mmCIF file of C-alpha atoms in Angstrom:
data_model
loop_
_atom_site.group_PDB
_atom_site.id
_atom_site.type_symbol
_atom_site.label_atom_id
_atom_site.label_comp_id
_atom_site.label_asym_id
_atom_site.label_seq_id
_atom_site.Cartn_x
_atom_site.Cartn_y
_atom_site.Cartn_z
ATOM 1 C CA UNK A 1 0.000 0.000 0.000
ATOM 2 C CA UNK A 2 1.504 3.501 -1.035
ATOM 3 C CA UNK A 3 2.778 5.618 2.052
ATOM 4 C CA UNK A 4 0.521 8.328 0.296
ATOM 5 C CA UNK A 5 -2.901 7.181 1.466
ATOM 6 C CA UNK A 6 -3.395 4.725 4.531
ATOM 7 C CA UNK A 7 -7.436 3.825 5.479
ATOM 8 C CA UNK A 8 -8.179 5.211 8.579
ATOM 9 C CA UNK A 9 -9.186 2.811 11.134
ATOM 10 C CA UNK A 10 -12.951 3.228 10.840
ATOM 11 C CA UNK A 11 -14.318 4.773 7.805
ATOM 12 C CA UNK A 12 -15.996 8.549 7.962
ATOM 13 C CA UNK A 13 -17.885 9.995 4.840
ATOM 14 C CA UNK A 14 -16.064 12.727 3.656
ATOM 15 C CA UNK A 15 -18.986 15.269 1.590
ATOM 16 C CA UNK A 16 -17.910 16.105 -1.687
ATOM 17 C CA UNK A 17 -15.003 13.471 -1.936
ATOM 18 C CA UNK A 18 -15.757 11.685 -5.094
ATOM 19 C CA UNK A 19 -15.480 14.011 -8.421
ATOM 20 C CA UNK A 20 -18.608 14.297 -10.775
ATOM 21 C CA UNK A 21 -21.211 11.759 -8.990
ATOM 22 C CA UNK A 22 -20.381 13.366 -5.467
ATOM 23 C CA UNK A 23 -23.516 14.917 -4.863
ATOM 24 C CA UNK A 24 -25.381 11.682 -5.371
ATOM 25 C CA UNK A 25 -23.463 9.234 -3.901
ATOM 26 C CA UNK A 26 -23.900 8.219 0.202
ATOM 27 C CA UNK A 27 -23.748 5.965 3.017
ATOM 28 C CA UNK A 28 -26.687 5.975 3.930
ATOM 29 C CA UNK A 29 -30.557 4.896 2.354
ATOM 30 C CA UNK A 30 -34.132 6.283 2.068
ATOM 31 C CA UNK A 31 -35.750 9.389 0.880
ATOM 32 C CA UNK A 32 -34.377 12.854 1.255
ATOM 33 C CA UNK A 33 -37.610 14.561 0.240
ATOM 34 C CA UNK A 34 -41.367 14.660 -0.233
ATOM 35 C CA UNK A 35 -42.373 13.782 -3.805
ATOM 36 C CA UNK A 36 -44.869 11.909 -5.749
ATOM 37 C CA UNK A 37 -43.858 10.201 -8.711
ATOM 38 C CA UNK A 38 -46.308 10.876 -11.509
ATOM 39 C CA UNK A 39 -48.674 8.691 -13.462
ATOM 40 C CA UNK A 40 -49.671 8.593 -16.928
ATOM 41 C CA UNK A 41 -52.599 7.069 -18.311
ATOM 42 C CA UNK A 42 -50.877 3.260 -19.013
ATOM 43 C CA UNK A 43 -51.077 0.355 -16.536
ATOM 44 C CA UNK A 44 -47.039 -0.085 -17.292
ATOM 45 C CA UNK A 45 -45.182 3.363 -15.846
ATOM 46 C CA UNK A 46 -41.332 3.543 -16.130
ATOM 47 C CA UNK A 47 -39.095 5.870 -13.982
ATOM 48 C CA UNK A 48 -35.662 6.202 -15.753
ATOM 49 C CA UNK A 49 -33.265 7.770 -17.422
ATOM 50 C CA UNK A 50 -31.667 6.784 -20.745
ATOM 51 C CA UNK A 51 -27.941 5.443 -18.753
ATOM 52 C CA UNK A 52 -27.081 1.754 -19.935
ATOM 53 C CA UNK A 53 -29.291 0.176 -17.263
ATOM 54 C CA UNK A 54 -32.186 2.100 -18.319
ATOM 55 C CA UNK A 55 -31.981 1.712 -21.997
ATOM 56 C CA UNK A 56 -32.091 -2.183 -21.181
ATOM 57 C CA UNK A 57 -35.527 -1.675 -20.420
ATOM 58 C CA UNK A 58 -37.123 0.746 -23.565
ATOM 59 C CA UNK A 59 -35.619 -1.438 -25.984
ATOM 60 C CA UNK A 60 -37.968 -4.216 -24.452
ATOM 61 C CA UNK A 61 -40.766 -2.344 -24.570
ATOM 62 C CA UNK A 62 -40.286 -0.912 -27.863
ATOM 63 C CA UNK A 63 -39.717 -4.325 -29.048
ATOM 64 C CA UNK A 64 -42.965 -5.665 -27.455
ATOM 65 C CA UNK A 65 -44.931 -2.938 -28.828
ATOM 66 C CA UNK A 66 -43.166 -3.470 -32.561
ATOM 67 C CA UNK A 67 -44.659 -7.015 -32.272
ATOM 68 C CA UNK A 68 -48.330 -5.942 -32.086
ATOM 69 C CA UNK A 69 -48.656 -6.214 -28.210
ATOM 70 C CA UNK A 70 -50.967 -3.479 -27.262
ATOM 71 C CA UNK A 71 -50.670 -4.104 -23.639
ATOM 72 C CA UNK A 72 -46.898 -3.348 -23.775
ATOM 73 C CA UNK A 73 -47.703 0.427 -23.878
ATOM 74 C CA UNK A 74 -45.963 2.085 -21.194
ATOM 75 C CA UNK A 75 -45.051 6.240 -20.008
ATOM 76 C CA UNK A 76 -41.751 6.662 -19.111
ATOM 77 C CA UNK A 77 -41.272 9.478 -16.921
ATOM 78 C CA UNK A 78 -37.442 10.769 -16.752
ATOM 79 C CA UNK A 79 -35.363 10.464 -13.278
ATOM 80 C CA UNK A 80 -32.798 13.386 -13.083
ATOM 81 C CA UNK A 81 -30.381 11.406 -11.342
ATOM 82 C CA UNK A 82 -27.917 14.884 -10.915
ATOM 83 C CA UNK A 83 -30.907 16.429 -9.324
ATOM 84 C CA UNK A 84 -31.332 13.302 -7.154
ATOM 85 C CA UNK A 85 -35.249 12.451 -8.318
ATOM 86 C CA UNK A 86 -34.163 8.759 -7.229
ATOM 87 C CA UNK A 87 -34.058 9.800 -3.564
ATOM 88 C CA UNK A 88 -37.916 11.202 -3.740
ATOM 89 C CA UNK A 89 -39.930 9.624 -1.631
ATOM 90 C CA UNK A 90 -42.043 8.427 -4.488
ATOM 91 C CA UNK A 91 -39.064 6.709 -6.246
ATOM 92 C CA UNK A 92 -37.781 5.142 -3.040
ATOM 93 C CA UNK A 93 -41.175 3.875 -2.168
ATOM 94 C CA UNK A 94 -40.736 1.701 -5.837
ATOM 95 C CA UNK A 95 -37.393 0.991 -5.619
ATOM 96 C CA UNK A 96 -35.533 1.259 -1.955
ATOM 97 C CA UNK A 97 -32.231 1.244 -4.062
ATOM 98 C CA UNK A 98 -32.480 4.687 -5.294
ATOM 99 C CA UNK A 99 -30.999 3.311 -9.311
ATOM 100 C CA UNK A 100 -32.952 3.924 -11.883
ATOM 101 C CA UNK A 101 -35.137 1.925 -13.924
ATOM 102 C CA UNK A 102 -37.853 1.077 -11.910
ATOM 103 C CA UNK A 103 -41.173 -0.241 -13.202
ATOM 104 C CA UNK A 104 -44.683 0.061 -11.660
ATOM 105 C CA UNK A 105 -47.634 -2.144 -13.039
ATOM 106 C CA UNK A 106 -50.943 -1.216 -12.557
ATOM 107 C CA UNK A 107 -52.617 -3.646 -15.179
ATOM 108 C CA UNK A 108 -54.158 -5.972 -11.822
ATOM 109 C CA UNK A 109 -55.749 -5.819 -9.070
ATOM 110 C CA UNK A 110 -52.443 -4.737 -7.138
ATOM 111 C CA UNK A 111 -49.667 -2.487 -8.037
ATOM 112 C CA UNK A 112 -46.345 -4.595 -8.558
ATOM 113 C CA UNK A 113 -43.150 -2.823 -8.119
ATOM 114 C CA UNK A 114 -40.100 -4.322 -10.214
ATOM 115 C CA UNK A 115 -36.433 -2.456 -9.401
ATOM 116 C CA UNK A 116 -33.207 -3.435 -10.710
ATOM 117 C CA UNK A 117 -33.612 -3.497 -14.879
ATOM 118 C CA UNK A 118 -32.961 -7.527 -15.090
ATOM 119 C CA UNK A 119 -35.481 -8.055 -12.752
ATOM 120 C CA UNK A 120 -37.681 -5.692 -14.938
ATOM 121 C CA UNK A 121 -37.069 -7.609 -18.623
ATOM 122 C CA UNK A 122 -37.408 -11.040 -17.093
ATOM 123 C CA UNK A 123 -40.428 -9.787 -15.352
ATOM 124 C CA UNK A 124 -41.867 -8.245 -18.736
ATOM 125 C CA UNK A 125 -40.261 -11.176 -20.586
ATOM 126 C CA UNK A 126 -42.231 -13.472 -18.868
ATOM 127 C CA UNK A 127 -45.517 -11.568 -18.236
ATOM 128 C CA UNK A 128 -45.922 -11.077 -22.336
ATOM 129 C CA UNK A 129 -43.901 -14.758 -23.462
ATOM 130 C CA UNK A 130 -41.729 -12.843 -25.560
ATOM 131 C CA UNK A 131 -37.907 -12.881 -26.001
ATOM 132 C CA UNK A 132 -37.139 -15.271 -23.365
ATOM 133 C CA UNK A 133 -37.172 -18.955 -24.657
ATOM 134 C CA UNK A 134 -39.798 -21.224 -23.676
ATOM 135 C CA UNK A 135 -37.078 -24.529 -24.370
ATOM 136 C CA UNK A 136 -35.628 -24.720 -20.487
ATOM 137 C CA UNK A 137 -32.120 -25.536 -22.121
ATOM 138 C CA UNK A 138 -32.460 -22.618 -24.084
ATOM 139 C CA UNK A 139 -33.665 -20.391 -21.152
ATOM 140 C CA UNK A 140 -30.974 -21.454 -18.966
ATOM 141 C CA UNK A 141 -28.501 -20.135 -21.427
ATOM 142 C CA UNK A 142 -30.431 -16.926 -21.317
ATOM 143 C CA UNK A 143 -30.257 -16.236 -17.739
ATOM 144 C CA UNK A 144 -26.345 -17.146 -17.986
ATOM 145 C CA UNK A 145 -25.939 -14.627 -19.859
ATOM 146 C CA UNK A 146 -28.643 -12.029 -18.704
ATOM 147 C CA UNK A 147 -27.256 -12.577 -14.985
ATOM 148 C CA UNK A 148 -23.984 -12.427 -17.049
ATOM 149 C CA UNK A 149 -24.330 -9.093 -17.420
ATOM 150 C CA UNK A 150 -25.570 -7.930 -13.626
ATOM 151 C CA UNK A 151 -22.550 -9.363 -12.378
ATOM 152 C CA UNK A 152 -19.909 -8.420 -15.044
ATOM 153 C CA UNK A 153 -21.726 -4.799 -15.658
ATOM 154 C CA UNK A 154 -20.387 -3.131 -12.298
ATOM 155 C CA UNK A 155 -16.329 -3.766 -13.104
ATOM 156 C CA UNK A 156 -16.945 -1.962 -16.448
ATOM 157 C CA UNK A 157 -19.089 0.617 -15.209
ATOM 158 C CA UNK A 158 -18.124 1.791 -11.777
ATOM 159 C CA UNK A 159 -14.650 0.199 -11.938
ATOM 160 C CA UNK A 160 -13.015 0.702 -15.549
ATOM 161 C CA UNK A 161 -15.627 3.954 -16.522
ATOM 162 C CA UNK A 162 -15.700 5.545 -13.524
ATOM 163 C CA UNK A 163 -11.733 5.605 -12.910
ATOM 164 C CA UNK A 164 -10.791 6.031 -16.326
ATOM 165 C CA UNK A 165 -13.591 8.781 -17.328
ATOM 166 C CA UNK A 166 -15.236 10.154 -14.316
ATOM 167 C CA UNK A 167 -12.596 10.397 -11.250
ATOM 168 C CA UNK A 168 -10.999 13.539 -10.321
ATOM 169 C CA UNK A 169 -7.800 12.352 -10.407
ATOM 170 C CA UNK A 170 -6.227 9.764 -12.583
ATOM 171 C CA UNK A 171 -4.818 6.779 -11.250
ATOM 172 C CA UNK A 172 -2.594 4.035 -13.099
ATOM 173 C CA UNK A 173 -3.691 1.215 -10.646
ATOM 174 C CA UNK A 174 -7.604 1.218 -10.314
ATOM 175 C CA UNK A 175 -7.428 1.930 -14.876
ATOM 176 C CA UNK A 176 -5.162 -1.178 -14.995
ATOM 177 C CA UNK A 177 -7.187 -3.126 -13.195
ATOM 178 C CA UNK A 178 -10.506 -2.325 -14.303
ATOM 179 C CA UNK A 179 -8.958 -2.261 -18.202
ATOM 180 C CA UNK A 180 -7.921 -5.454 -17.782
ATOM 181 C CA UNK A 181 -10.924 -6.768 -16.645
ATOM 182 C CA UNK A 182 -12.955 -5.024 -19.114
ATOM 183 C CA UNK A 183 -10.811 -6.170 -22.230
ATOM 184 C CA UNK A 184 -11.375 -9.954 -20.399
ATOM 185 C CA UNK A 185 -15.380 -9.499 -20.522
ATOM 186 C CA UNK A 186 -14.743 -8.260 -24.305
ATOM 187 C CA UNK A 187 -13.258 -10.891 -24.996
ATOM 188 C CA UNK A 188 -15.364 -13.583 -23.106
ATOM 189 C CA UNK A 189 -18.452 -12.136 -25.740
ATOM 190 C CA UNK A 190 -16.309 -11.918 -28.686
ATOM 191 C CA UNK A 191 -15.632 -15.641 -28.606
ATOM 192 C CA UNK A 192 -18.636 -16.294 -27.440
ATOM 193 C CA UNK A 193 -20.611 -14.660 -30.458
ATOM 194 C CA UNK A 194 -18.298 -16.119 -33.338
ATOM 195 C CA UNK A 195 -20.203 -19.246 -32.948
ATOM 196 C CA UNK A 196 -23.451 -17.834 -32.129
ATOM 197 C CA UNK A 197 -25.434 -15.057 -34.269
ATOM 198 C CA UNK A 198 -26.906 -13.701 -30.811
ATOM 199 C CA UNK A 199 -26.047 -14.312 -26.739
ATOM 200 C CA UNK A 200 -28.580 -17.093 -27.303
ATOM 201 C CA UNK A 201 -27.887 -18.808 -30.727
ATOM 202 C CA UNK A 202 -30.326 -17.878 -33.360
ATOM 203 C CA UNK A 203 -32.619 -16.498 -30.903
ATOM 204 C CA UNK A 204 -32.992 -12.977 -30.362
ATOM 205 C CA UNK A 205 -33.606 -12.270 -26.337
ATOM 206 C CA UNK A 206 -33.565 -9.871 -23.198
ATOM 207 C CA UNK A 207 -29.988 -11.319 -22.436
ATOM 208 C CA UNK A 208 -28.849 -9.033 -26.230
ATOM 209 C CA UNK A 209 -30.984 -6.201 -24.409
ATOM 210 C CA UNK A 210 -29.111 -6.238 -21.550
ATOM 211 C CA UNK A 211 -25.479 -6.752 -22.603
ATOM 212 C CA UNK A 212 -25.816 -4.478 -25.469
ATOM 213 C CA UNK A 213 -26.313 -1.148 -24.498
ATOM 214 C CA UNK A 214 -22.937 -1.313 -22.050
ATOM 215 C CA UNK A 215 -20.780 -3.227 -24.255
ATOM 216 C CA UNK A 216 -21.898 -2.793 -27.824
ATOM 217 C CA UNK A 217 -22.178 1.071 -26.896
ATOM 218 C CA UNK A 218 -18.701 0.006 -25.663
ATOM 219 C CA UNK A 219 -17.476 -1.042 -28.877
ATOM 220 C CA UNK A 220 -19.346 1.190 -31.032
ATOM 221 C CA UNK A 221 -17.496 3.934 -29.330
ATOM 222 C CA UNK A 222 -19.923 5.442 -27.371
ATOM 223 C CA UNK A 223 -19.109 5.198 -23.589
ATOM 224 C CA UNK A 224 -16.089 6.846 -21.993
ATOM 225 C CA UNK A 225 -14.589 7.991 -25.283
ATOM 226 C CA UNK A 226 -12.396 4.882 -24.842
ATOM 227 C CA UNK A 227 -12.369 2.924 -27.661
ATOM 228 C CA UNK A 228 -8.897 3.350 -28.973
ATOM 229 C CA UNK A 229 -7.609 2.523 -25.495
ATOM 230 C CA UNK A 230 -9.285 -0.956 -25.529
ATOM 231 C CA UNK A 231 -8.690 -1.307 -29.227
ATOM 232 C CA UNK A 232 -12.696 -2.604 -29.486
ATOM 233 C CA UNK A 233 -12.230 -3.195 -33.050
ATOM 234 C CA UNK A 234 -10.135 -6.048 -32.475
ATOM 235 C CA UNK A 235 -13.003 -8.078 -31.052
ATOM 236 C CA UNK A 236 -14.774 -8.186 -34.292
ATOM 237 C CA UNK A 237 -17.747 -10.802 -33.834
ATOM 238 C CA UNK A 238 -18.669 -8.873 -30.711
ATOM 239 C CA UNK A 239 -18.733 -5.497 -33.296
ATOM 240 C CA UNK A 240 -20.725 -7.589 -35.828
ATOM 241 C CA UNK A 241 -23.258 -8.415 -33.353
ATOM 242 C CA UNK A 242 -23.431 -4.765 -32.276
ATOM 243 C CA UNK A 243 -23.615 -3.105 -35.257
ATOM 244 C CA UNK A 244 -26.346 -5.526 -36.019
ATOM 245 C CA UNK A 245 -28.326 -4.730 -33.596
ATOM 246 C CA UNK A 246 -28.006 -0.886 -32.986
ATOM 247 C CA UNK A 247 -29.295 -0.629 -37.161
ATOM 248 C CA UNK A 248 -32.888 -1.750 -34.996
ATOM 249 C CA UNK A 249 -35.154 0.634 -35.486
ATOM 250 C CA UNK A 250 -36.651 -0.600 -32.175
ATOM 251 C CA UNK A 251 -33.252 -0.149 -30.338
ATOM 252 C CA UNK A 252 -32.893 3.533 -31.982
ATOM 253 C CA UNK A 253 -36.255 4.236 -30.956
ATOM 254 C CA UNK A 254 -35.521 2.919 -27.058
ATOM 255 C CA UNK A 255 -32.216 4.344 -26.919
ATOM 256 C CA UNK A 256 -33.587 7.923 -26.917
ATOM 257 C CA UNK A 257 -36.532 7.306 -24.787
ATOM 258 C CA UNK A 258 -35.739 9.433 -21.116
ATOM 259 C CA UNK A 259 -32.662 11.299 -22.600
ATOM 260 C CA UNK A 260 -32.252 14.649 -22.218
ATOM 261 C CA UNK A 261 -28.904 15.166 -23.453
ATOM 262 C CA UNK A 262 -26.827 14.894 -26.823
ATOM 263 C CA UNK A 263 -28.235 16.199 -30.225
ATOM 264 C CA UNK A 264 -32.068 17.184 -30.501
ATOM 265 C CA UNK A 265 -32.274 13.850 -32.612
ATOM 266 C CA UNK A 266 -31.303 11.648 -29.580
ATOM 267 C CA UNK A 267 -33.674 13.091 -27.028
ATOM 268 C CA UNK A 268 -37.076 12.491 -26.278
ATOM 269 C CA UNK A 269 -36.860 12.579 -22.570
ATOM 270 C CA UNK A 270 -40.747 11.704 -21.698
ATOM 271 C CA UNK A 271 -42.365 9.595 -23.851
ATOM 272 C CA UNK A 272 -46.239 8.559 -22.993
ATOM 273 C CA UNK A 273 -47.151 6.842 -26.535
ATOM 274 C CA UNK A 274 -45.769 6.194 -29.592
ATOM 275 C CA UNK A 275 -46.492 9.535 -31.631
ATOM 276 C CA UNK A 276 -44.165 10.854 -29.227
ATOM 277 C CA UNK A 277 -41.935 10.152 -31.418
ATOM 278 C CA UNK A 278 -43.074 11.701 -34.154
ATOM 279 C CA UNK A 279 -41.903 15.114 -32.183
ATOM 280 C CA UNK A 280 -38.047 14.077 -32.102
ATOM 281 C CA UNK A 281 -36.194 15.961 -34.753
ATOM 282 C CA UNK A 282 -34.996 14.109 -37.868
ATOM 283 C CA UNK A 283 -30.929 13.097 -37.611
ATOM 284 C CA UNK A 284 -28.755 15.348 -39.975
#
């Protein structure tokens, strides 16, 4: 251990410590303020924001609803994460967590609250019997790689992203590590996919929904502007498979859904029925 920084012998939190996501991030749970969390007029309401984890979840939805299934209709009201909408005591009352997506369905009797977004598309994968497969060979495979992805998601996000894009200070260690790691999960899907056209064989499923937005928008270049540090091009089944499926009109369509950053034609940050998106400028 460096003679630069020793732990002290019981941990305080130090307010403000922890560059850009400082004024989010705690020790402790539960609400900091009084807020309802609003409801549109469809029994399936969604409280996100268009992150990784959240764009796991419109891409279902907008893949439902592309296959005719009317009851798939859904609002998805946007979560302001910087303004710390996830610590509302609406929000927390969903999801203790405080992460975004969470999912409230009203179509029953009783309200069901689903938190943590592969807990939401098994829950909607199973409620509608769509992208999950019915063979229970072929759905073990899926949840391999679906839980895959929960477990694997964290070193690339809040290990290799976080210390490589988002820390105050740069440190060789933690970006070593984490890069390492990272470029290990790459590779674990590259070879992985050049035998198999999705996670799943021939079978499209909420396992490509969840792994693609973090690591196909990994390799297409589009998280932590580090793509020429990893060299993503090298694992080229894994681009294949992402190019693939971000030319989805259904994936271009959920990717956009509670974003409120970026160019006017990737933003549509509520969206409470499809002619929403009918208001989202045309790309350049």
């Amino acid at each position: 251990m460096s003679e630069g920084y020793q732990p002290e012998k019981v941990w305080t939190w130090k307010q403000g410590n922890g560059g850009q996501f400082a004024s989010i991030n705690r020790p402790i749970a539960g609400a900091t303020h009084e807020k309802q969390l609003p409801v549109g007029k469809h029994p399936l309401q969604l409280y996100s924001l268009a992150t990784p984890n959240g764009v796991k979840v419109t891409i279902l939805l907008e893949e439902l609803l592309a296959k005719g299934i009317k009851e798939a209709e859904y609002d998805a009201h946007i979560i302001k994460i910087l303004d710390s909408d996830q610590f509302s005591s609406g929000f927390v009352a969903v999801n203790p967590n405080s992460k975004i997506p969470a999912l409230v369905d009203r179509s029953g009797e009783q309200e069901i609250n689903v938190f943590e977004s592969g807990s939401i598309l098994l829950y909607l994968a199973d409620k509608f019997g769509e992208f999950i497969p019915k063979d229970s060979a072929k759905r073990a495979q899926c949840m391999n790689w679906l839980f895959w992805q929960m477990g694997s998601g964290p070193y690339l996000g809040g290990g290799f992203g976080h210390f490589y894009a988002y820390a105050p200070e740069k440190f060789e260690y933690p970006i070593e590590r984490f890069a390492m790691e990272t470029k290990r999960q790459l590779d674990v899907l590259d070879i992985h996919l050049a035998n198999n056209h999705y996670m799943c064989g021939d079978q499209y499923t909420i396992a490509d929904m969840a792994i693609f937005p973090w690591y196909g928008g990994l390799v297409l270049g589009l998280l932590y502007d580090a793509a020429e540090y990893l060299d993503v091009k090298s694992y080229t089944h894994l681009v294949r498979w992402a190019e693939e499926l971000a030319e989805r009109e259904t994936v271009k369509r959920g990717k956009i859904v509670n974003r409120d950053w970026g160019e006017p034609h990737e933003q549509l940050p509520e969206r409470h029925d499809a002619s929403d998106f009918a208001k989202v400028p045309k790309a350049p």
